[in-house]
mmCIF file of C-alpha atoms and ligand atoms in Angstrom:
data_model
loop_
_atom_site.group_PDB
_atom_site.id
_atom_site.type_symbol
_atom_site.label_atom_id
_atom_site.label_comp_id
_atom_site.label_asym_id
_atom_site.label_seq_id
_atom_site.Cartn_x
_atom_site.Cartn_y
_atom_site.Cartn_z
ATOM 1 C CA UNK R 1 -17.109 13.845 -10.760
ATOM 2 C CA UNK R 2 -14.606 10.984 -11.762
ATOM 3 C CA UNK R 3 -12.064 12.692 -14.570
ATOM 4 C CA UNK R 4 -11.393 10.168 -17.388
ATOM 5 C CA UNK R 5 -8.310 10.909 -19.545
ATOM 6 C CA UNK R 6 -7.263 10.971 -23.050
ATOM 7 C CA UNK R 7 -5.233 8.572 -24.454
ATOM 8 C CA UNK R 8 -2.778 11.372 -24.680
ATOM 9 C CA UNK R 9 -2.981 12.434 -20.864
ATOM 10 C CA UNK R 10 -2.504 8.739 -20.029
ATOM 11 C CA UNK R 11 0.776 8.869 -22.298
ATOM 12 C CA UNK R 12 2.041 12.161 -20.857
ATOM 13 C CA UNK R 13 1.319 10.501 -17.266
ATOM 14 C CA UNK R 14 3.496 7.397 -17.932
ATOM 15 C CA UNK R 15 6.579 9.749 -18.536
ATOM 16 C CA UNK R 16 5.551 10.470 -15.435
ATOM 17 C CA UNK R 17 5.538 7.363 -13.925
ATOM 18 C CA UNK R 18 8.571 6.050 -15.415
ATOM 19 C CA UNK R 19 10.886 8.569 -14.048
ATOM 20 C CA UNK R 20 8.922 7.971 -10.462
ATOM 21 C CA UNK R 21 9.720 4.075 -11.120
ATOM 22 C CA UNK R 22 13.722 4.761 -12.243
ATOM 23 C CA UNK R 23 14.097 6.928 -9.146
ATOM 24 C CA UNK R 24 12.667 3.558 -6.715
ATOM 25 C CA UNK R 25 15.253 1.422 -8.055
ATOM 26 C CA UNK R 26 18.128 4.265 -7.576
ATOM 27 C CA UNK R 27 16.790 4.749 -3.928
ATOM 28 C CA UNK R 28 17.156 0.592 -3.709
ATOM 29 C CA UNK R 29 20.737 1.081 -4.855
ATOM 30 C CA UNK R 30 21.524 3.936 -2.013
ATOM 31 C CA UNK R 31 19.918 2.756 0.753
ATOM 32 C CA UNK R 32 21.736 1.266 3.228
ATOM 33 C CA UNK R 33 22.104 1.707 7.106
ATOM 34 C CA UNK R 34 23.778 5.202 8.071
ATOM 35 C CA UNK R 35 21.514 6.786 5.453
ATOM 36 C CA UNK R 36 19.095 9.275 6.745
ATOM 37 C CA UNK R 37 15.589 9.951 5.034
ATOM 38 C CA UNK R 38 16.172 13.407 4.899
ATOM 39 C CA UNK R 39 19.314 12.315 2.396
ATOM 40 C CA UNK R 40 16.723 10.059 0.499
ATOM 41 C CA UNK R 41 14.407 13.242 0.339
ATOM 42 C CA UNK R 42 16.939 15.792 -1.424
ATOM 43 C CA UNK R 43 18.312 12.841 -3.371
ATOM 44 C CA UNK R 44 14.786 12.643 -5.012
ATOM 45 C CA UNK R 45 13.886 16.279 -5.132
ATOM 46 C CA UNK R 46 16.989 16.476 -7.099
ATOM 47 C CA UNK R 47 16.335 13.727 -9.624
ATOM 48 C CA UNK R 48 13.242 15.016 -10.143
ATOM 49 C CA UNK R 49 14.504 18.716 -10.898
ATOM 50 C CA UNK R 50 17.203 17.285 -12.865
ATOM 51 C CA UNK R 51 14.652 15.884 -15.246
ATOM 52 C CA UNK R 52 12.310 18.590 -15.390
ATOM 53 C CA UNK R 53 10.160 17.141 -13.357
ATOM 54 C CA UNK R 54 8.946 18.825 -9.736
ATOM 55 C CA UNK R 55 8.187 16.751 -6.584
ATOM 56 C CA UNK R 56 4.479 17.269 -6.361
ATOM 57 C CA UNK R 57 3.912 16.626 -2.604
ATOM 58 C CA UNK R 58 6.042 19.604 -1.754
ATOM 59 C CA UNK R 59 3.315 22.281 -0.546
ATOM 60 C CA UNK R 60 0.827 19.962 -0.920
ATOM 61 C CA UNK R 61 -1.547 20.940 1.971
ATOM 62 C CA UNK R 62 0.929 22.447 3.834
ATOM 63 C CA UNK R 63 3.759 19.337 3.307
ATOM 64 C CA UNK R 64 6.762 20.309 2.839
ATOM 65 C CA UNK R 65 8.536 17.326 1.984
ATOM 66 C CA UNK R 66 9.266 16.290 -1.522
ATOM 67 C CA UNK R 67 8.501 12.388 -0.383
ATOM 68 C CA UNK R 68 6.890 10.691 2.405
ATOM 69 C CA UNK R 69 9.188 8.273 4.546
ATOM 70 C CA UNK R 70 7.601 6.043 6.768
ATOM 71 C CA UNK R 71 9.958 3.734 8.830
ATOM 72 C CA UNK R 72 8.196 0.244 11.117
ATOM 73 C CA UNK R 73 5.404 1.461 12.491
ATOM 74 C CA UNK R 74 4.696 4.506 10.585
ATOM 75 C CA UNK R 75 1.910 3.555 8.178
ATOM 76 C CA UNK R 76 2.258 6.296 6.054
ATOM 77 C CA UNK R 77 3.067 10.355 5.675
ATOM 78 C CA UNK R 78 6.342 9.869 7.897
ATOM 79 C CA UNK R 79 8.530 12.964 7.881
ATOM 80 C CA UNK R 80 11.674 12.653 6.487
ATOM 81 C CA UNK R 81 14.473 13.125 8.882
ATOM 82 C CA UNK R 82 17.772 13.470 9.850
ATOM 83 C CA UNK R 83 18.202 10.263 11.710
ATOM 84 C CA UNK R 84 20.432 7.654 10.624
ATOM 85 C CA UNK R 85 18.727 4.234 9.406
ATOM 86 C CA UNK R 86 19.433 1.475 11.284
ATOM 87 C CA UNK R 87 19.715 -2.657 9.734
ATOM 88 C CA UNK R 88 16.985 -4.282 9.552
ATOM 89 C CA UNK R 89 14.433 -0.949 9.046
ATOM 90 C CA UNK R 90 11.899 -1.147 6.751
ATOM 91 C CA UNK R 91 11.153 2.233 5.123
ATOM 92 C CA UNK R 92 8.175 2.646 2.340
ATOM 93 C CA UNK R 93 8.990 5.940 0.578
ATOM 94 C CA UNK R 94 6.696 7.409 -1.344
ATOM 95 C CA UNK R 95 6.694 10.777 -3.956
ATOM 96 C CA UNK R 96 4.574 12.191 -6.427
ATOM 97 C CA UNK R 97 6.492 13.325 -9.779
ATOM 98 C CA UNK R 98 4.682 16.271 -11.920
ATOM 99 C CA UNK R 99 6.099 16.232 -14.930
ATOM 100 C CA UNK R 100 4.498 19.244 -16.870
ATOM 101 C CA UNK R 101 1.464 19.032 -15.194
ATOM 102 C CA UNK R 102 0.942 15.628 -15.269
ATOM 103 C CA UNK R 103 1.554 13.304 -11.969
ATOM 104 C CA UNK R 104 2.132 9.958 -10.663
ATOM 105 C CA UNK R 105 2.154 8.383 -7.245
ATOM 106 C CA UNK R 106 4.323 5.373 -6.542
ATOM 107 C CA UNK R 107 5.638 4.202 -2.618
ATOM 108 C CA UNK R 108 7.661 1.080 -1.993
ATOM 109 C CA UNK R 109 8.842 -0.729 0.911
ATOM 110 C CA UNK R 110 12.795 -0.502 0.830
ATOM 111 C CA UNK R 111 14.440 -3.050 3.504
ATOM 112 C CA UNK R 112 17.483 -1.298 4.883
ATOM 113 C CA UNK R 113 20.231 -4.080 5.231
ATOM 114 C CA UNK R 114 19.272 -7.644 6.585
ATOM 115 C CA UNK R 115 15.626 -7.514 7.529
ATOM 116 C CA UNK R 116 13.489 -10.299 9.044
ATOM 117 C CA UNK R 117 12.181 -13.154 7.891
ATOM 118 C CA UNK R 118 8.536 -12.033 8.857
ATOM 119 C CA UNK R 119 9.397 -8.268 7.625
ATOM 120 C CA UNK R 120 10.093 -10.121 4.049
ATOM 121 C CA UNK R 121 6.868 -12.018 4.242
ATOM 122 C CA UNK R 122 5.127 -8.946 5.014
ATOM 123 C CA UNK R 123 6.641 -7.798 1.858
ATOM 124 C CA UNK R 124 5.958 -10.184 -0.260
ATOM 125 C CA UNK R 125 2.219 -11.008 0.210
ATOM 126 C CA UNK R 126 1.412 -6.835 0.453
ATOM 127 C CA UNK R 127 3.256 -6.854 -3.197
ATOM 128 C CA UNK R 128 1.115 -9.715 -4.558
ATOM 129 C CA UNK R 129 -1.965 -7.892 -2.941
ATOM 130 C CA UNK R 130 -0.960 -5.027 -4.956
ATOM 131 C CA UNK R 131 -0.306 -7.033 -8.491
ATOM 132 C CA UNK R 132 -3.819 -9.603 -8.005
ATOM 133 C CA UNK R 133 -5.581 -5.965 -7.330
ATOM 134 C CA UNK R 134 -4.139 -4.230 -10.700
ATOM 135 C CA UNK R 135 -5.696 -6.899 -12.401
ATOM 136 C CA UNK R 136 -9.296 -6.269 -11.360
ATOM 137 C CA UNK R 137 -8.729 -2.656 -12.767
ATOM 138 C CA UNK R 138 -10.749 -3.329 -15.744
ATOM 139 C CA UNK R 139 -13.408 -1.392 -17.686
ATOM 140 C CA UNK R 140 -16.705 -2.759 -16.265
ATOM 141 C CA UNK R 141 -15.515 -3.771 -13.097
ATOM 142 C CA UNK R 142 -16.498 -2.713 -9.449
ATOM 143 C CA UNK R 143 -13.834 -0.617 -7.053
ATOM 144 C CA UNK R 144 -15.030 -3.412 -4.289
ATOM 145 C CA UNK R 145 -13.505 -5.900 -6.790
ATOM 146 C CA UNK R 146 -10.180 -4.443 -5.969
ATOM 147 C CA UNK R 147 -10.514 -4.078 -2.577
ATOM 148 C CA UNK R 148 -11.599 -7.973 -2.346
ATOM 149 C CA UNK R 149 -8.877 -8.900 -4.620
ATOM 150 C CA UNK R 150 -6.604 -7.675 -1.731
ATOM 151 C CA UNK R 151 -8.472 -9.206 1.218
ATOM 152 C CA UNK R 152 -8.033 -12.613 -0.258
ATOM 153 C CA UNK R 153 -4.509 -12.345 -0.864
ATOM 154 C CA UNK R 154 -4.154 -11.346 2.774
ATOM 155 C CA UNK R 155 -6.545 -13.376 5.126
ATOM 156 C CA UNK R 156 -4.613 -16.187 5.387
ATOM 157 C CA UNK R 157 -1.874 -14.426 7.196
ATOM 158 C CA UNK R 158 -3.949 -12.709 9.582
ATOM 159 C CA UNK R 159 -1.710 -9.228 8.665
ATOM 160 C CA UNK R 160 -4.438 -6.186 9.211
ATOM 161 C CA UNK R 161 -5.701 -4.025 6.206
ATOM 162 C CA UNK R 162 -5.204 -0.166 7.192
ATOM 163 C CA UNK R 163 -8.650 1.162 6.767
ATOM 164 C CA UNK R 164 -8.198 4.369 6.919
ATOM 165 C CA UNK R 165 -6.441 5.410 3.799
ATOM 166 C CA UNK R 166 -7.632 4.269 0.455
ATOM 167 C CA UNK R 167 -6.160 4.540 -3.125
ATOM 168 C CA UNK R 168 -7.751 7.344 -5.189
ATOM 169 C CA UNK R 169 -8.313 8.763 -8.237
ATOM 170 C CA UNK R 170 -5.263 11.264 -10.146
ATOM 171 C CA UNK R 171 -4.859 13.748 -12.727
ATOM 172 C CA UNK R 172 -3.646 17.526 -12.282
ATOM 173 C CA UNK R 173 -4.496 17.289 -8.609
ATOM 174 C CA UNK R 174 -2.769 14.148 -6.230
ATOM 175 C CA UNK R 175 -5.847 12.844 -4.717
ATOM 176 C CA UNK R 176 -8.846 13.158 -6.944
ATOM 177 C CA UNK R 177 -12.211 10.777 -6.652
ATOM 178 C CA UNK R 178 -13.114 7.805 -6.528
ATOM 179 C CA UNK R 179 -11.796 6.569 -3.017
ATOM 180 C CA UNK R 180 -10.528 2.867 -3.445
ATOM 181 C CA UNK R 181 -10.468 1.617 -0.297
ATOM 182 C CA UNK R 182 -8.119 -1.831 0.160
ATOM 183 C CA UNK R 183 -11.170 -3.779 1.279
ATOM 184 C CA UNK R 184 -14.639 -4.718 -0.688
ATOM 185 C CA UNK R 185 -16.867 -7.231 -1.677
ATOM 186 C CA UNK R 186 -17.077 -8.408 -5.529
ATOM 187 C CA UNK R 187 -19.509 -6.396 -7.574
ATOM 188 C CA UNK R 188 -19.759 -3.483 -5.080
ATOM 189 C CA UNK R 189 -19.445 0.105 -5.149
ATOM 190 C CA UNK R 190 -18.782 2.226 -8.527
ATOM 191 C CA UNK R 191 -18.022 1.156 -12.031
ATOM 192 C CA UNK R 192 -14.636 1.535 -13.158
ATOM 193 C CA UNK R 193 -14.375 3.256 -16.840
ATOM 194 C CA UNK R 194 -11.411 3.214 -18.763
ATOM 195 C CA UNK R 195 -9.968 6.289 -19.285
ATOM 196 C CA UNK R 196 -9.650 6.530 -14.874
ATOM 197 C CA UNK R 197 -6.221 6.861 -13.571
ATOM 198 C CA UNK R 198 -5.855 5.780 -9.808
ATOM 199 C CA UNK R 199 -3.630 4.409 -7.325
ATOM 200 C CA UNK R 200 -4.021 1.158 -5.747
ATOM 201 C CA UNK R 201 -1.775 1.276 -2.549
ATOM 202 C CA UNK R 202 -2.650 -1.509 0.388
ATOM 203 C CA UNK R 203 -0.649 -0.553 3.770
ATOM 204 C CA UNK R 204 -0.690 -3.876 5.799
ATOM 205 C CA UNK R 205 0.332 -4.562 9.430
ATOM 206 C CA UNK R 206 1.777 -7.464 10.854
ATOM 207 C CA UNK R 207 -0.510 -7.098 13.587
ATOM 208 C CA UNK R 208 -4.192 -4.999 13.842
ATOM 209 C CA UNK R 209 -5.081 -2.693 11.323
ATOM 210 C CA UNK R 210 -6.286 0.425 13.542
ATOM 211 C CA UNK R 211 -3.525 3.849 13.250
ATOM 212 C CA UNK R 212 -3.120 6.654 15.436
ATOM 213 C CA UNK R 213 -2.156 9.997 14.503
ATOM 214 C CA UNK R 214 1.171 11.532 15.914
ATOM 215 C CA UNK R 215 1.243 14.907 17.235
ATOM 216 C CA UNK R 216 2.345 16.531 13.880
ATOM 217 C CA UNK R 217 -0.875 15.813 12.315
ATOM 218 C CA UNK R 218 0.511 14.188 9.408
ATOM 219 C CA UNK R 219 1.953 10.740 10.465
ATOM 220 C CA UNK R 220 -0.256 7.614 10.833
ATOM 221 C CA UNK R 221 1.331 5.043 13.351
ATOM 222 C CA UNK R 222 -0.083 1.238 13.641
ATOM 223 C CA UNK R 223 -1.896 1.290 16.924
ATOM 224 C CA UNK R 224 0.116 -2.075 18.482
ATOM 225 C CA UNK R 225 3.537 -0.817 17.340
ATOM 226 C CA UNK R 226 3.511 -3.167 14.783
ATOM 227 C CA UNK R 227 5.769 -3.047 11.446
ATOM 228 C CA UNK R 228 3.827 -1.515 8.735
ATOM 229 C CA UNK R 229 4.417 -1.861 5.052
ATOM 230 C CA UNK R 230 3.303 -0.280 1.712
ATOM 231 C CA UNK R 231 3.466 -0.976 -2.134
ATOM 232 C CA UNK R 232 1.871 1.760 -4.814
ATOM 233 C CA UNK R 233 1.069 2.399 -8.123
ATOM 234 C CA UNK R 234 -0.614 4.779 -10.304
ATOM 235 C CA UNK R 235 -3.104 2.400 -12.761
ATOM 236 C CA UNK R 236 -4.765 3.742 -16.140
ATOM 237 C CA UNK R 237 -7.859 1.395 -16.730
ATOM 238 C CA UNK R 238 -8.137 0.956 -20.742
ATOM 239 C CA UNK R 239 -9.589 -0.666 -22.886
ATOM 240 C CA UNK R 240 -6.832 -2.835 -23.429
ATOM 241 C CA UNK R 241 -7.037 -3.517 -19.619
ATOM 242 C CA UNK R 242 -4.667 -1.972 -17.021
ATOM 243 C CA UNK R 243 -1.410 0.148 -17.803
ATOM 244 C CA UNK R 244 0.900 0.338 -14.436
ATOM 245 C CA UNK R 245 2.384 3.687 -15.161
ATOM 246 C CA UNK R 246 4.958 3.301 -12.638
ATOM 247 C CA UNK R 247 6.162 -0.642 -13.093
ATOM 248 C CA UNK R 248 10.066 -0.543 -12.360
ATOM 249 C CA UNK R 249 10.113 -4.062 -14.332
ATOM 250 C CA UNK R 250 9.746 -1.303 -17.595
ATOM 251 C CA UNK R 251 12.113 0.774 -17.000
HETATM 252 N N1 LIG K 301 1.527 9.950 -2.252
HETATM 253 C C1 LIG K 301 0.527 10.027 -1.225
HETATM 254 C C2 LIG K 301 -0.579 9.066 -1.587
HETATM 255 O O1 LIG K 301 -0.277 7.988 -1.985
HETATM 256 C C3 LIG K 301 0.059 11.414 -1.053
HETATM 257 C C4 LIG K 301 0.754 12.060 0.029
HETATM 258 S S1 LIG K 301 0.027 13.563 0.319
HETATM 259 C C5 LIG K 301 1.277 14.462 0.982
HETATM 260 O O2 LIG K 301 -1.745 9.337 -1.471
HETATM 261 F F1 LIG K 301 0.774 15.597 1.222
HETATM 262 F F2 LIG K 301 1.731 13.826 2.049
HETATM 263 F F3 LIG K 301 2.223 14.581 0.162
HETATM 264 CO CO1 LIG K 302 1.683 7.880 -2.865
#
């Protein structure tokens, strides 16, 4: 069953998302080599708390991390730890905010210090995957629209497309259907209705796309030790078109 929300739920979930998007561009401001993730973990439990909101992940299936911290070649579900961070990481963190009951999901890439030139490209092309992809998130459309919308953006640079974590639906619970997966073909799979709230949230490697799980059972790792980046947001399909709940540009 694929929940569709009220236009009040949608509203109540963009409170949501904004505090999720002010606390991204605070962690942009903070981090910095020397900082660890487990610092960037408390300092977003607390902002959370401080504004009523609670850090959803935290007992989430057994997590036990208010966000997820996933540095290089960690695709996604890293562990925050206490490890310094080191110039020229790149770290996607990512956090769910409930905000009385209502959540939203947002990771971003943060570069610690100088990073790269082909970290940056990385970057930058997995960002415009994300924004070309919003805009297929239209009443009427197909979830393979999305998915294709992001394999365009990204063939020409030859960067793999994790397979094996999608975007999905969201509402009281994190991950709720329909899986959106960050590949497709135009006109395929289900019809998107407004009223959905998902996330749209493409992890791409600078080299292949296949992950391996680490011993903790939690931590995804690109197979060829390759960096690994991720942009995220939570998406309300209306009838006006698509609402990013989490945009930092808004807040
Ligand atoms: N925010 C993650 C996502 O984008 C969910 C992480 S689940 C957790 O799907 F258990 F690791 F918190
Ligand atoms: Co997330």
């Amino acid at each position: 069953m694929i929940e569709r929300k009220s236009e009040r739920e949608i509203e109540q979930m963009h409170e949501a998302g904004k505090l999720v998007a002010r606390i991204h561009k605070e962690i942009a401001k903070i981090i910095k080599p020397g900082i660890t993730t487990l610092e960037i973990d408390s300092f977003v439990e607390n902002y959370l708390l401080k504004n009523g909101a609670k850090p959803a992940q935290k007992g989430y299936q057994g997590y036990e991390f208010a966000t997820c911290a996933s540095i290089n070649d960690e695709i996604c579900h890293g562990f925050p730890r206490n490890e310094p961070l080191k110039n020229g990481d790149v770290v996607t963190i990512d956090f769910v905010a409930d905000l009385n009951g209502a959540l939203a999901d947002s990771a971003w890439t943060h570069p610690v210090g100088e990073i790269s030139e082909e970290a940056k490209k990385l970057c930058e092309v997995t960002k415009e995957a994300l924004y070309q992809s919003i805009k297929e998130a239209l009443d009427g459309n197909r979830i393979g629209d999305i998915g294709a919308a992001i394999e365009e953006i990204v063939a020409p640079y030859n960067y793999g497309i994790v397979r094996d974590f999608a975007g999905h639906g969201i509402g009281p619970t994190i991950h709720e259907e329909p899986n959106i997966p960050h590949f497709g073909s135009r006109g395929k799979g289900k019809r998107l209705k407004e009223g959905m709230v998902i996330t749209i949230e493409p992890m791409i490697n600078l080299g292949f796309w296949p992950s391996k799980m680490d011993n903790n059972g939690w931590t995804a790792r690109t197979v060829d030790g390759s960096l690994s980046v991720q942009y995220e947001h939570t998406i309300a399909i209306t009838k006006n078109g698509p609402i990013i709940l989490t945009e930092q540009d808004d807040v």
